[in-house]
Amino acid sequence: MRLLRNPVAQYLTLAVLLFIVLSVAASILSARVAADEASADARALTRVLARSVAQPAIPRGLVDGEAGAIDKLDRQVLDRLLVGDVRRVKIWRGDGTILYSDESKLIGARYPLDAEETDVLENGGTEAEVSDLAEPENRFENDAEGLVEVYTRIRSPEGEPILFEVYYSADDLAARRSAVFAPIQRITVGGLLAMLVIATPIIWVLTRRLTRTARERERLLRASMTASEAERRRIARDLHDGVVQDLAGTAFSLTAVGRDSRVPDELRDDLHNAGQSLRTSLKALRSLLVSIHPPDLHADGLAAALTDLTAPAATHQIESSVDVGDIGRVSDDTVALVWRVAQEAVRNAIRHARASTLEVDVHRRQERLVLRVVDDGQGFDPEGDRDPASFGLRGLASLVTDAGGRLDVRSTPGEGTEVRMEVAIK
Amino acid sequence: MTGATAAVMVAMLPSSVSASDDEVRRSGPCSGKADWEMRAKWDESERIELRGRVEHTRSGQIWTWKIKHNGSVSAQGRAVTRSGGFEVRRALVDLAGVDHCVFRAERVKTGEVCRGRIEW
């Protein structure tokens, strides 16, 4: 299967299929053209023999079957008629009598002409057909490959139309057809093969280059993400160890001072309010820290981490709930992926959905982990203009795909949004 | 027609005849001082090669000659005798049935006639 995804293998498969299809098609068409060409050659040669050799040499009396006329014609043209692929020559009278043939035993015999021959005799033209060697007029033919007969009309000196018929060896015609066909086939098949041979290494080199580029881009992306992760971790740690601790200490001190009896009553309320304000800010800061960098996530702590994620929903009057089922042993990487997708989906819901409820649900389905983030907000058209808020999810989708999972966003305007991720448990 | 059949038919003719399976010869006197000879045999193309010869003449005499095949003229021409005679050879098509071959020569100046016949 992996081999089939290889672009070079795909190209070669398609190219070979195309090559076979084109070769067969080219062969069929070329053979047809070559056959037509060979037939046309035979017709042309027959016409030349008829008009230029036979007709001028036909003596008076031949049409009446005079032996002297037969002798004259035989002496004058036999050597000039039996040229090249010509195997037999016959000259017919309209009543089917063979007036002349190089096979003398046929001269004077009578065989009725068929419809095509009669048509040519009456209307002219040149026709070709495969000879039926079973017919008595062809009893002297023993060409194993068969014969092709071509006939045309000529006229005797007396003005009577007679049929001039030449028999060619089908084998010779096939050889001539091959002679025409072979160069066409060589050009077609050779061209395709040459294209295949030239294009394959180019495709291979381009594919390798693209693969290398993709790997490099992926490496840079991972490096960038790692660097960003480290920076976020450092900022979160500094905030947690510095500002958060200081604010916590200050809030604690304010509370303690406010309880001191020496503090005038008119200041006690102010101190209490300042301490309350500090604790609110501290809570917001801790949520921000969670957003900046997730805590060290494990399967056991996923429910708590997701609850922290949804905590800001309350400030937007969104009722949120988190339900994490018994997911068993799940790798930290998979848990981190679930958390990251949930973070993006929850953030989008809080910022853009105008929802009143938000549900985060994680459960195990056989060997896959399923995350659902569902809100009842205004929704959007997933096929419409891209919502800038969805870009983060689209970016995460590639991470999910890399992990062997899939991420779907289902939404309809006015009917809320569901973000669903399925990933294999590692 | 086979040579043997032809030989039988030639044997019925009055003039001098010799025949084998593949060849028939016939000879006889002309109306003057000359003699004639005819020969028929198969050639390489399975045609009848007919040879007509006039002998015992003086050189330089002008003769016309004619070969008839089944009654129609197959070939004709003029010849001038050299070394005491002349000869002509022509191929005839072997047709179905008996082929009647006639050689006739006539001296232009005197009207002397030589005529021979072979049935092939």
Coordinates of C-alpha atoms in Angstrom, one line a residue:
Chain A
M1 CA 0.0 0.0 0.0
R2 CA 2.8 2.3 0.8
L3 CA 4.4 1.6 -2.6
L4 CA 1.1 2.6 -4.2
R5 CA 1.2 6.0 -2.5
N6 CA 4.6 6.6 -4.0
P7 CA 4.2 9.2 -6.8
V8 CA 6.8 7.5 -9.0
A9 CA 5.0 4.2 -8.6
Q10 CA 1.7 5.9 -9.4
Y11 CA 3.2 7.6 -12.4
L12 CA 4.8 4.4 -13.7
T13 CA 1.5 2.5 -13.1
L14 CA -0.5 5.1 -15.0
A15 CA 2.1 5.5 -17.7
V16 CA 2.4 1.7 -18.3
L17 CA -1.4 1.5 -18.5
L18 CA -1.5 4.5 -20.8
F19 CA 1.3 3.0 -22.8
I20 CA -0.5 -0.3 -23.2
V21 CA -3.8 1.4 -24.2
L22 CA -2.1 3.7 -26.6
S23 CA 0.0 0.9 -28.1
V24 CA -3.0 -1.3 -28.7
A25 CA -5.0 1.6 -30.1
A26 CA -2.1 2.7 -32.3
S27 CA -1.5 -0.8 -33.4
I28 CA -5.2 -1.3 -34.4
L29 CA -5.3 2.0 -36.2
S30 CA -2.0 1.6 -37.8
A31 CA -2.8 -1.9 -39.0
R32 CA -6.1 -0.6 -40.4
V33 CA -4.2 2.2 -42.2
A34 CA -1.5 -0.2 -43.4
A35 CA -4.2 -2.6 -44.7
D36 CA -5.9 0.2 -46.5
E37 CA -2.6 1.4 -47.9
A38 CA -1.7 -2.1 -49.1
S39 CA -5.1 -2.5 -50.6
A40 CA -4.8 0.9 -52.3
D41 CA -1.4 -0.1 -53.6
A42 CA -2.8 -3.3 -55.1
R43 CA -5.7 -1.4 -56.7
A44 CA -3.3 1.2 -58.1
L45 CA -1.0 -1.5 -59.5
T46 CA -3.9 -3.2 -61.0
R47 CA -5.1 0.0 -62.7
V48 CA -1.6 0.6 -64.0
L49 CA -1.3 -2.9 -65.4
A50 CA -4.8 -2.7 -66.9
R51 CA -4.5 0.7 -68.6
S52 CA -0.8 0.8 -69.4
V53 CA 0.1 -2.9 -70.2
A54 CA -2.9 -5.1 -70.8
Q55 CA -5.3 -2.8 -72.7
P56 CA -2.9 -1.5 -75.3
A57 CA -1.6 -5.0 -76.0
I58 CA -5.0 -6.7 -76.5
P59 CA -5.3 -7.7 -80.1
R60 CA -8.4 -7.9 -82.2
G61 CA -10.0 -11.3 -82.0
L62 CA -9.2 -11.9 -78.4
V63 CA -12.7 -11.1 -77.4
D64 CA -13.8 -13.9 -79.8
G65 CA -11.4 -16.3 -78.3
E66 CA -9.1 -16.6 -81.4
A67 CA -6.0 -18.6 -80.6
G68 CA -3.7 -16.4 -82.6
A69 CA -4.9 -13.4 -80.6
I70 CA -4.3 -15.3 -77.4
D71 CA -0.8 -16.1 -78.5
K72 CA 0.0 -12.5 -79.4
L73 CA -1.2 -11.2 -76.1
D74 CA 0.7 -13.9 -74.2
R75 CA 3.9 -13.2 -76.0
Q76 CA 3.6 -9.4 -75.6
V77 CA 2.6 -8.9 -72.1
L78 CA 3.0 -12.0 -69.9
D79 CA 6.4 -11.0 -68.6
R80 CA 5.1 -7.5 -68.0
L81 CA 2.0 -8.6 -66.2
L82 CA 3.5 -11.1 -63.8
V83 CA 5.5 -8.6 -61.9
G84 CA 6.0 -8.0 -58.2
D85 CA 3.3 -9.6 -56.1
V86 CA 1.1 -10.6 -59.0
R87 CA 0.4 -14.3 -58.9
R88 CA -2.3 -14.8 -61.5
V89 CA -3.9 -12.7 -64.3
K90 CA -7.3 -13.3 -65.9
I91 CA -9.2 -11.5 -68.6
W92 CA -12.9 -12.1 -68.6
R93 CA -15.7 -11.6 -71.1
G94 CA -19.0 -10.5 -69.8
D95 CA -20.5 -14.0 -70.2
G96 CA -17.9 -15.4 -67.8
T97 CA -15.6 -16.8 -70.4
I98 CA -11.9 -16.5 -69.5
L99 CA -10.4 -15.0 -72.6
Y100 CA -6.9 -15.1 -71.3
S101 CA -4.9 -16.2 -68.3
D102 CA -1.3 -17.0 -67.7
E103 CA -2.7 -20.4 -66.6
S104 CA -3.5 -21.7 -70.1
K105 CA -5.8 -24.4 -68.8
L106 CA -8.3 -21.8 -67.8
I107 CA -8.5 -20.1 -71.2
G108 CA -11.9 -20.8 -72.8
A109 CA -13.5 -22.0 -69.6
R110 CA -16.6 -20.3 -68.5
Y111 CA -17.6 -19.3 -64.9
P112 CA -20.4 -16.9 -64.2
L113 CA -19.3 -13.6 -62.8
D114 CA -20.5 -12.6 -59.4
A115 CA -22.5 -9.4 -58.7
E116 CA -19.5 -7.2 -57.8
E117 CA -17.6 -8.3 -60.9
T118 CA -20.6 -7.6 -63.1
D119 CA -21.0 -4.2 -61.5
V120 CA -17.4 -3.3 -62.3
L121 CA -17.8 -4.6 -65.8
E122 CA -20.9 -2.5 -66.3
N123 CA -20.1 0.6 -64.3
G124 CA -16.3 0.7 -64.1
G125 CA -14.2 1.2 -61.0
T126 CA -11.8 -1.1 -59.3
E127 CA -12.7 -3.6 -56.6
A128 CA -10.8 -6.0 -54.3
E129 CA -11.8 -9.0 -52.4
V130 CA -10.4 -12.1 -50.9
S131 CA -10.4 -15.0 -53.4
D132 CA -12.5 -18.1 -52.6
L133 CA -10.0 -20.8 -53.4
A134 CA -12.8 -23.4 -53.4
E135 CA -14.2 -22.0 -56.6
P136 CA -13.3 -24.0 -59.7
E137 CA -11.8 -21.1 -61.4
N138 CA -9.2 -21.0 -58.6
R139 CA -8.5 -24.7 -58.6
F140 CA -4.9 -24.1 -59.8
E141 CA -4.1 -21.8 -56.9
N142 CA -2.2 -23.3 -54.0
D143 CA -1.1 -20.3 -52.1
A144 CA -1.3 -21.3 -48.5
E145 CA -1.9 -17.7 -47.3
G146 CA -4.7 -17.2 -49.8
L147 CA -5.1 -14.7 -52.5
V148 CA -6.6 -11.2 -52.9
E149 CA -8.1 -10.5 -56.3
V150 CA -8.4 -7.0 -57.7
Y151 CA -10.4 -6.4 -60.9
T152 CA -11.1 -3.4 -63.1
R153 CA -12.7 -2.8 -66.5
I154 CA -10.8 -2.4 -69.7
R155 CA -12.0 -2.5 -73.3
S156 CA -11.1 -4.6 -76.3
P157 CA -10.1 -3.0 -79.6
E158 CA -13.7 -3.9 -80.7
G159 CA -15.0 -1.7 -77.9
E160 CA -16.4 -4.5 -75.8
P161 CA -15.9 -4.1 -72.0
I162 CA -13.9 -6.9 -70.5
L163 CA -12.8 -7.6 -67.0
F164 CA -9.1 -7.5 -66.1
E165 CA -8.4 -9.4 -62.9
V166 CA -5.1 -9.7 -61.0
Y167 CA -4.5 -12.0 -58.1
Y168 CA -2.1 -11.0 -55.4
S169 CA -0.7 -13.2 -52.7
A170 CA -2.3 -12.4 -49.3
D171 CA 1.1 -13.1 -47.8
D172 CA 2.8 -10.5 -50.0
L173 CA 0.1 -8.0 -49.2
A174 CA 0.6 -8.8 -45.5
A175 CA 4.3 -8.2 -45.9
R176 CA 3.6 -4.9 -47.6
R177 CA 1.2 -4.0 -44.9
S178 CA 3.8 -4.8 -42.4
A179 CA 6.3 -2.7 -44.2
V180 CA 3.9 0.3 -43.9
F181 CA 2.8 -0.6 -40.4
A182 CA 6.2 -1.3 -38.8
P183 CA 7.6 2.3 -39.1
I184 CA 4.3 3.7 -37.7
Q185 CA 4.4 1.3 -34.8
R186 CA 8.1 1.9 -34.2
I187 CA 7.4 5.7 -34.1
T188 CA 4.4 5.4 -31.8
V189 CA 5.7 2.8 -29.4
G190 CA 9.2 4.1 -29.5
G191 CA 7.9 7.6 -28.8
L192 CA 5.9 6.5 -25.8
L193 CA 8.7 4.4 -24.5
A194 CA 11.1 7.3 -24.9
M195 CA 8.7 9.6 -23.1
L196 CA 8.4 7.0 -20.3
V197 CA 12.2 6.6 -20.1
I198 CA 12.8 10.4 -20.0
A199 CA 9.9 11.3 -17.7
T200 CA 10.5 8.6 -15.1
P201 CA 13.8 9.9 -13.8
I202 CA 12.5 13.5 -13.9
I203 CA 9.5 12.5 -11.9
W204 CA 11.7 10.5 -9.5
V205 CA 14.1 13.5 -9.0
L206 CA 11.2 15.9 -8.5
T207 CA 9.5 13.6 -6.1
R208 CA 12.6 13.2 -4.1
R209 CA 13.1 16.9 -4.1
L210 CA 9.5 17.5 -3.0
T211 CA 9.8 14.8 -0.3
R212 CA 13.0 16.4 1.0
T213 CA 11.4 19.8 1.0
A214 CA 8.4 18.5 2.9
R215 CA 10.6 16.8 5.4
E216 CA 12.6 20.0 5.9
R217 CA 9.4 22.0 6.3
E218 CA 8.1 19.6 8.8
R219 CA 11.4 19.6 10.7
L220 CA 11.3 23.4 10.8
L221 CA 7.7 23.4 11.9
R222 CA 8.5 21.0 14.7
A223 CA 11.5 23.0 15.7
S224 CA 9.4 26.1 15.7
M225 CA 6.7 24.4 17.8
T226 CA 9.3 23.1 20.2
A227 CA 10.9 26.5 20.5
S228 CA 7.5 28.1 21.0
E229 CA 6.6 25.4 23.6
A230 CA 9.8 26.0 25.5
E231 CA 9.3 29.8 25.5
R232 CA 5.8 29.4 26.7
R233 CA 6.9 27.0 29.4
R234 CA 9.6 29.5 30.5
I235 CA 7.1 32.4 30.6
A236 CA 4.6 30.3 32.5
R237 CA 7.2 29.2 35.0
D238 CA 8.5 32.7 35.5
L239 CA 5.0 34.1 36.0
H240 CA 4.1 31.2 38.4
D241 CA 7.3 31.5 40.4
G242 CA 7.4 35.3 40.4
V243 CA 4.3 37.4 39.9
V244 CA 1.8 34.7 41.0
Q245 CA 3.7 34.1 44.3
D246 CA 4.0 37.8 44.9
L247 CA 0.3 38.5 44.3
A248 CA -0.6 35.5 46.5
G249 CA 1.6 36.8 49.3
T250 CA 0.2 40.3 48.9
A251 CA -3.4 39.1 49.0
F252 CA -2.6 37.0 52.1
S253 CA -1.0 40.1 53.8
L254 CA -3.9 42.3 52.9
T255 CA -6.3 39.8 54.4
A256 CA -4.2 39.6 57.5
V257 CA -3.9 43.4 57.9
G258 CA -7.6 43.7 57.4
R259 CA -8.2 41.5 60.4
D260 CA -5.9 43.4 62.7
S261 CA -7.9 45.3 65.4
R262 CA -5.6 48.2 65.2
V263 CA -6.9 49.0 61.6
P264 CA -9.5 51.6 61.7
D265 CA -13.0 50.4 60.6
E266 CA -13.2 52.9 57.7
L267 CA -10.1 51.2 56.1
R268 CA -11.0 47.6 56.8
D269 CA -13.6 47.4 54.0
D270 CA -11.1 49.0 51.6
L271 CA -8.4 46.4 52.5
H272 CA -11.0 43.6 52.1
N273 CA -12.0 44.8 48.7
A274 CA -8.3 45.2 47.6
G275 CA -7.6 41.6 48.8
Q276 CA -10.7 40.3 46.9
S277 CA -9.6 42.1 43.8
L278 CA -6.1 40.7 44.1
R279 CA -7.5 37.1 44.5
T280 CA -9.7 37.6 41.4
S281 CA -6.7 38.8 39.4
L282 CA -4.7 35.9 40.7
K283 CA -7.3 33.4 39.5
A284 CA -7.4 35.0 36.1
L285 CA -3.6 34.9 35.9
R286 CA -3.6 31.2 36.8
S287 CA -6.1 30.5 34.0
L288 CA -3.9 32.5 31.6
L289 CA -1.0 30.3 32.7
V290 CA -2.9 27.2 31.9
S291 CA -3.7 28.7 28.5
I292 CA -0.1 29.6 27.8
H293 CA 1.2 26.2 28.8
P294 CA -0.7 23.2 29.8
P295 CA 0.3 21.5 33.0
D296 CA 2.2 18.3 32.8
L297 CA -0.6 16.2 31.4
H298 CA -1.4 12.6 32.1
A299 CA -4.5 10.5 31.5
D300 CA -5.4 10.8 35.2
G301 CA -5.2 14.6 35.1
L302 CA -7.0 15.1 31.8
A303 CA -10.4 15.8 33.4
A304 CA -9.0 18.5 35.8
A305 CA -7.0 20.1 33.0
L306 CA -10.1 20.3 30.8
T307 CA -12.1 21.7 33.7
D308 CA -9.4 24.4 34.0
L309 CA -9.8 25.1 30.3
T310 CA -13.5 25.7 30.6
A311 CA -13.2 27.8 33.7
P312 CA -13.2 31.1 31.8
A313 CA -16.6 30.2 30.2
A314 CA -18.3 31.2 33.5
T315 CA -17.2 34.8 33.0
H316 CA -19.0 34.8 29.6
Q317 CA -22.2 33.5 31.1
I318 CA -21.7 30.1 29.4
E319 CA -22.6 27.0 31.4
S320 CA -19.9 24.5 30.8
S321 CA -19.5 20.8 31.6
V322 CA -16.6 18.3 31.3
D323 CA -17.1 14.6 31.1
V324 CA -14.1 12.3 30.8
G325 CA -14.9 8.6 30.8
D326 CA -12.6 5.8 31.8
I327 CA -10.0 6.1 29.1
G328 CA -7.5 3.7 30.6
R329 CA -3.9 3.9 29.7
V330 CA -3.2 6.6 27.2
S331 CA 0.1 8.0 26.2
D332 CA 1.0 11.5 27.3
D333 CA 1.4 12.6 23.7
T334 CA -2.2 11.6 22.9
V335 CA -3.5 13.3 26.1
A336 CA -1.6 16.4 25.1
L337 CA -3.1 16.3 21.6
V338 CA -6.6 16.0 23.1
W339 CA -6.0 18.9 25.4
R340 CA -4.6 21.0 22.7
V341 CA -7.6 20.4 20.3
A342 CA -10.0 21.0 23.2
Q343 CA -8.2 24.2 24.1
E344 CA -8.6 25.6 20.6
A345 CA -12.2 24.5 20.3
V346 CA -13.2 25.8 23.8
R347 CA -11.4 29.1 23.0
N348 CA -13.3 29.5 19.8
A349 CA -16.6 28.7 21.5
I350 CA -16.0 31.2 24.3
R351 CA -14.8 34.0 21.9
H352 CA -17.1 33.5 18.8
A353 CA -20.0 31.1 19.4
R354 CA -22.2 33.3 21.7
A355 CA -23.2 30.0 23.2
S356 CA -25.1 29.4 26.5
T357 CA -23.8 25.9 27.0
L358 CA -20.5 24.2 26.3
E359 CA -19.9 20.5 26.7
V360 CA -16.5 18.8 26.6
D361 CA -16.7 15.0 26.4
V362 CA -13.8 12.5 26.2
H363 CA -14.4 8.8 26.0
R364 CA -12.8 5.7 24.7
R365 CA -14.2 3.7 21.8
Q366 CA -12.3 0.4 21.5
E367 CA -8.8 1.4 20.5
R368 CA -9.6 5.0 19.7
L369 CA -10.0 8.1 21.9
V370 CA -12.9 10.4 21.0
L371 CA -13.1 14.1 22.0
R372 CA -16.2 16.1 21.4
V373 CA -16.5 19.9 22.1
V374 CA -20.2 20.9 21.5
D375 CA -21.7 24.3 21.9
D376 CA -25.2 25.6 21.2
G377 CA -24.0 28.9 19.8
Q378 CA -24.6 30.7 16.5
G379 CA -22.7 28.2 14.4
F380 CA -21.3 28.9 11.0
D381 CA -21.1 27.5 7.5
P382 CA -18.1 25.2 7.2
E383 CA -18.1 25.5 3.4
G384 CA -18.4 29.3 3.4
D385 CA -15.8 31.9 4.0
R386 CA -13.2 30.7 6.4
D387 CA -13.7 32.0 9.8
P388 CA -10.4 33.3 11.1
A389 CA -11.1 31.5 14.3
S390 CA -11.1 28.1 12.5
F391 CA -7.6 28.5 11.2
G392 CA -6.2 27.2 14.5
L393 CA -8.3 24.1 14.2
R394 CA -7.3 23.6 10.6
G395 CA -3.6 23.8 11.7
L396 CA -4.3 21.3 14.4
A397 CA -6.0 19.0 11.9
S398 CA -2.7 18.2 10.3
L399 CA -1.2 17.3 13.7
V400 CA -4.2 15.0 14.3
T401 CA -3.7 13.4 10.9
D402 CA 0.0 12.9 11.6
A403 CA -1.1 11.1 14.8
G404 CA -3.2 8.8 12.7
G405 CA -6.5 10.4 13.7
R406 CA -9.0 12.7 12.1
L407 CA -10.6 16.0 13.1
D408 CA -14.1 17.0 12.0
V409 CA -15.9 20.3 12.5
R410 CA -19.6 20.1 12.1
S411 CA -21.6 23.3 12.2
T412 CA -24.7 24.9 10.8
P413 CA -25.7 28.5 11.1
G414 CA -27.9 28.9 14.1
E415 CA -27.5 25.4 15.3
G416 CA -24.2 25.3 17.2
T417 CA -20.9 23.6 16.5
E418 CA -19.4 20.3 17.2
V419 CA -15.7 19.7 17.1
R420 CA -15.0 16.0 17.0
M421 CA -11.6 14.3 17.1
E422 CA -10.8 10.6 16.9
V423 CA -7.3 9.4 17.5
A424 CA -5.7 6.0 17.9
I425 CA -4.7 5.2 21.5
K426 CA -1.0 4.6 21.7
Chain B
M1 CA -2.5 -32.5 -75.0
T2 CA 0.4 -34.9 -74.3
G3 CA 3.4 -35.4 -76.5
A4 CA 2.4 -39.1 -77.1
T5 CA -1.1 -38.1 -78.3
A6 CA 0.4 -35.5 -80.5
A7 CA 2.9 -38.1 -81.9
V8 CA 0.0 -40.4 -82.8
M9 CA -1.9 -37.6 -84.6
V10 CA 1.3 -36.5 -86.5
A11 CA 1.9 -40.1 -87.6
M12 CA -1.4 -40.0 -89.6
L13 CA 0.0 -37.2 -91.8
P14 CA 1.7 -38.0 -95.1
S15 CA 4.9 -36.1 -94.7
S16 CA 8.1 -37.1 -92.8
V17 CA 7.4 -37.3 -89.1
S18 CA 9.3 -38.0 -85.9
A19 CA 7.9 -37.7 -82.4
S20 CA 8.8 -38.2 -78.8
D21 CA 7.0 -37.4 -75.5
D22 CA 8.1 -33.8 -75.5
E23 CA 8.8 -33.0 -79.1
V24 CA 7.3 -33.4 -82.6
R25 CA 9.1 -32.8 -85.8
R26 CA 7.8 -32.8 -89.3
S27 CA 9.4 -31.9 -92.6
G28 CA 8.7 -32.0 -96.3
P29 CA 9.4 -30.3 -99.7
C30 CA 8.2 -26.9 -100.7
S31 CA 6.6 -26.3 -104.1
G32 CA 10.1 -25.4 -105.5
K33 CA 13.6 -26.4 -104.6
A34 CA 13.5 -25.6 -101.0
D35 CA 12.5 -27.9 -98.1
W36 CA 10.7 -27.1 -94.9
E37 CA 10.9 -28.4 -91.3
M38 CA 8.7 -27.8 -88.3
R39 CA 9.2 -28.7 -84.7
A40 CA 7.0 -28.3 -81.7
K41 CA 8.0 -28.8 -78.0
W42 CA 7.3 -27.5 -74.6
D43 CA 9.2 -24.5 -73.5
E44 CA 10.1 -23.5 -69.9
S45 CA 6.8 -21.6 -69.5
E46 CA 4.7 -24.6 -70.5
R47 CA 4.0 -23.0 -73.9
I48 CA 4.3 -24.7 -77.2
E49 CA 7.5 -23.6 -78.8
L50 CA 7.0 -23.8 -82.5
R51 CA 9.9 -23.6 -84.9
G52 CA 9.5 -23.3 -88.6
R53 CA 12.5 -23.6 -90.9
V54 CA 13.0 -23.3 -94.7
E55 CA 16.2 -24.9 -96.0
H56 CA 18.1 -25.5 -99.1
T57 CA 17.8 -22.0 -100.5
R58 CA 20.3 -19.4 -101.6
S59 CA 21.2 -16.7 -99.3
G60 CA 19.6 -13.3 -99.8
Q61 CA 16.2 -14.6 -100.8
I62 CA 13.2 -12.7 -99.3
W63 CA 10.4 -14.8 -97.9
T64 CA 7.2 -14.0 -96.0
W65 CA 6.1 -16.4 -93.3
K66 CA 3.0 -16.9 -91.2
I67 CA 2.1 -19.2 -88.2
K68 CA -1.5 -20.0 -87.7
H69 CA -3.0 -21.4 -84.5
N70 CA -6.4 -23.0 -84.7
G71 CA -7.0 -21.1 -87.9
S72 CA -6.1 -17.6 -86.8
V73 CA -2.8 -15.9 -87.4
S74 CA -0.6 -16.1 -84.4
A75 CA 2.5 -14.5 -85.9
Q76 CA 3.8 -13.4 -89.3
G77 CA 6.7 -11.6 -90.8
R78 CA 9.4 -11.3 -93.5
A79 CA 12.7 -13.1 -93.5
V80 CA 15.9 -13.0 -95.6
T81 CA 17.7 -16.3 -96.1
R82 CA 21.2 -16.7 -94.7
S83 CA 23.4 -19.7 -95.0
G84 CA 20.9 -21.5 -97.1
G85 CA 17.7 -20.9 -95.2
F86 CA 15.9 -19.2 -92.4
E87 CA 13.9 -20.1 -89.3
V88 CA 11.4 -18.6 -87.0
R89 CA 10.4 -19.5 -83.4
R90 CA 7.3 -18.5 -81.6
A91 CA 5.6 -19.6 -78.4
L92 CA 1.9 -20.6 -78.7
V93 CA -0.5 -21.0 -75.8
D94 CA -1.5 -24.6 -75.2
L95 CA -5.3 -24.4 -75.4
A96 CA -7.9 -27.0 -74.5
G97 CA -8.3 -29.8 -77.1
V98 CA -6.0 -30.3 -80.1
D99 CA -3.9 -27.3 -81.2
H100 CA -3.7 -27.0 -84.9
C101 CA -0.4 -25.3 -85.8
V102 CA 0.4 -24.3 -89.3
F103 CA 3.7 -22.9 -90.7
R104 CA 3.5 -21.3 -94.1
A105 CA 6.3 -19.5 -96.0
E106 CA 6.2 -18.0 -99.5
R107 CA 9.2 -16.7 -101.5
V108 CA 8.3 -13.2 -102.6
K109 CA 10.0 -13.3 -106.0
T110 CA 8.9 -16.7 -107.2
G111 CA 5.8 -17.5 -105.2
E112 CA 7.3 -20.8 -104.0
V113 CA 5.3 -22.0 -101.1
C114 CA 6.3 -24.1 -98.1
R115 CA 3.5 -25.4 -95.8
G116 CA 3.6 -27.7 -92.8
R117 CA 1.2 -28.6 -90.1
I118 CA 1.4 -30.1 -86.6
E119 CA -1.5 -31.2 -84.4
W120 CA -0.4 -30.8 -80.8

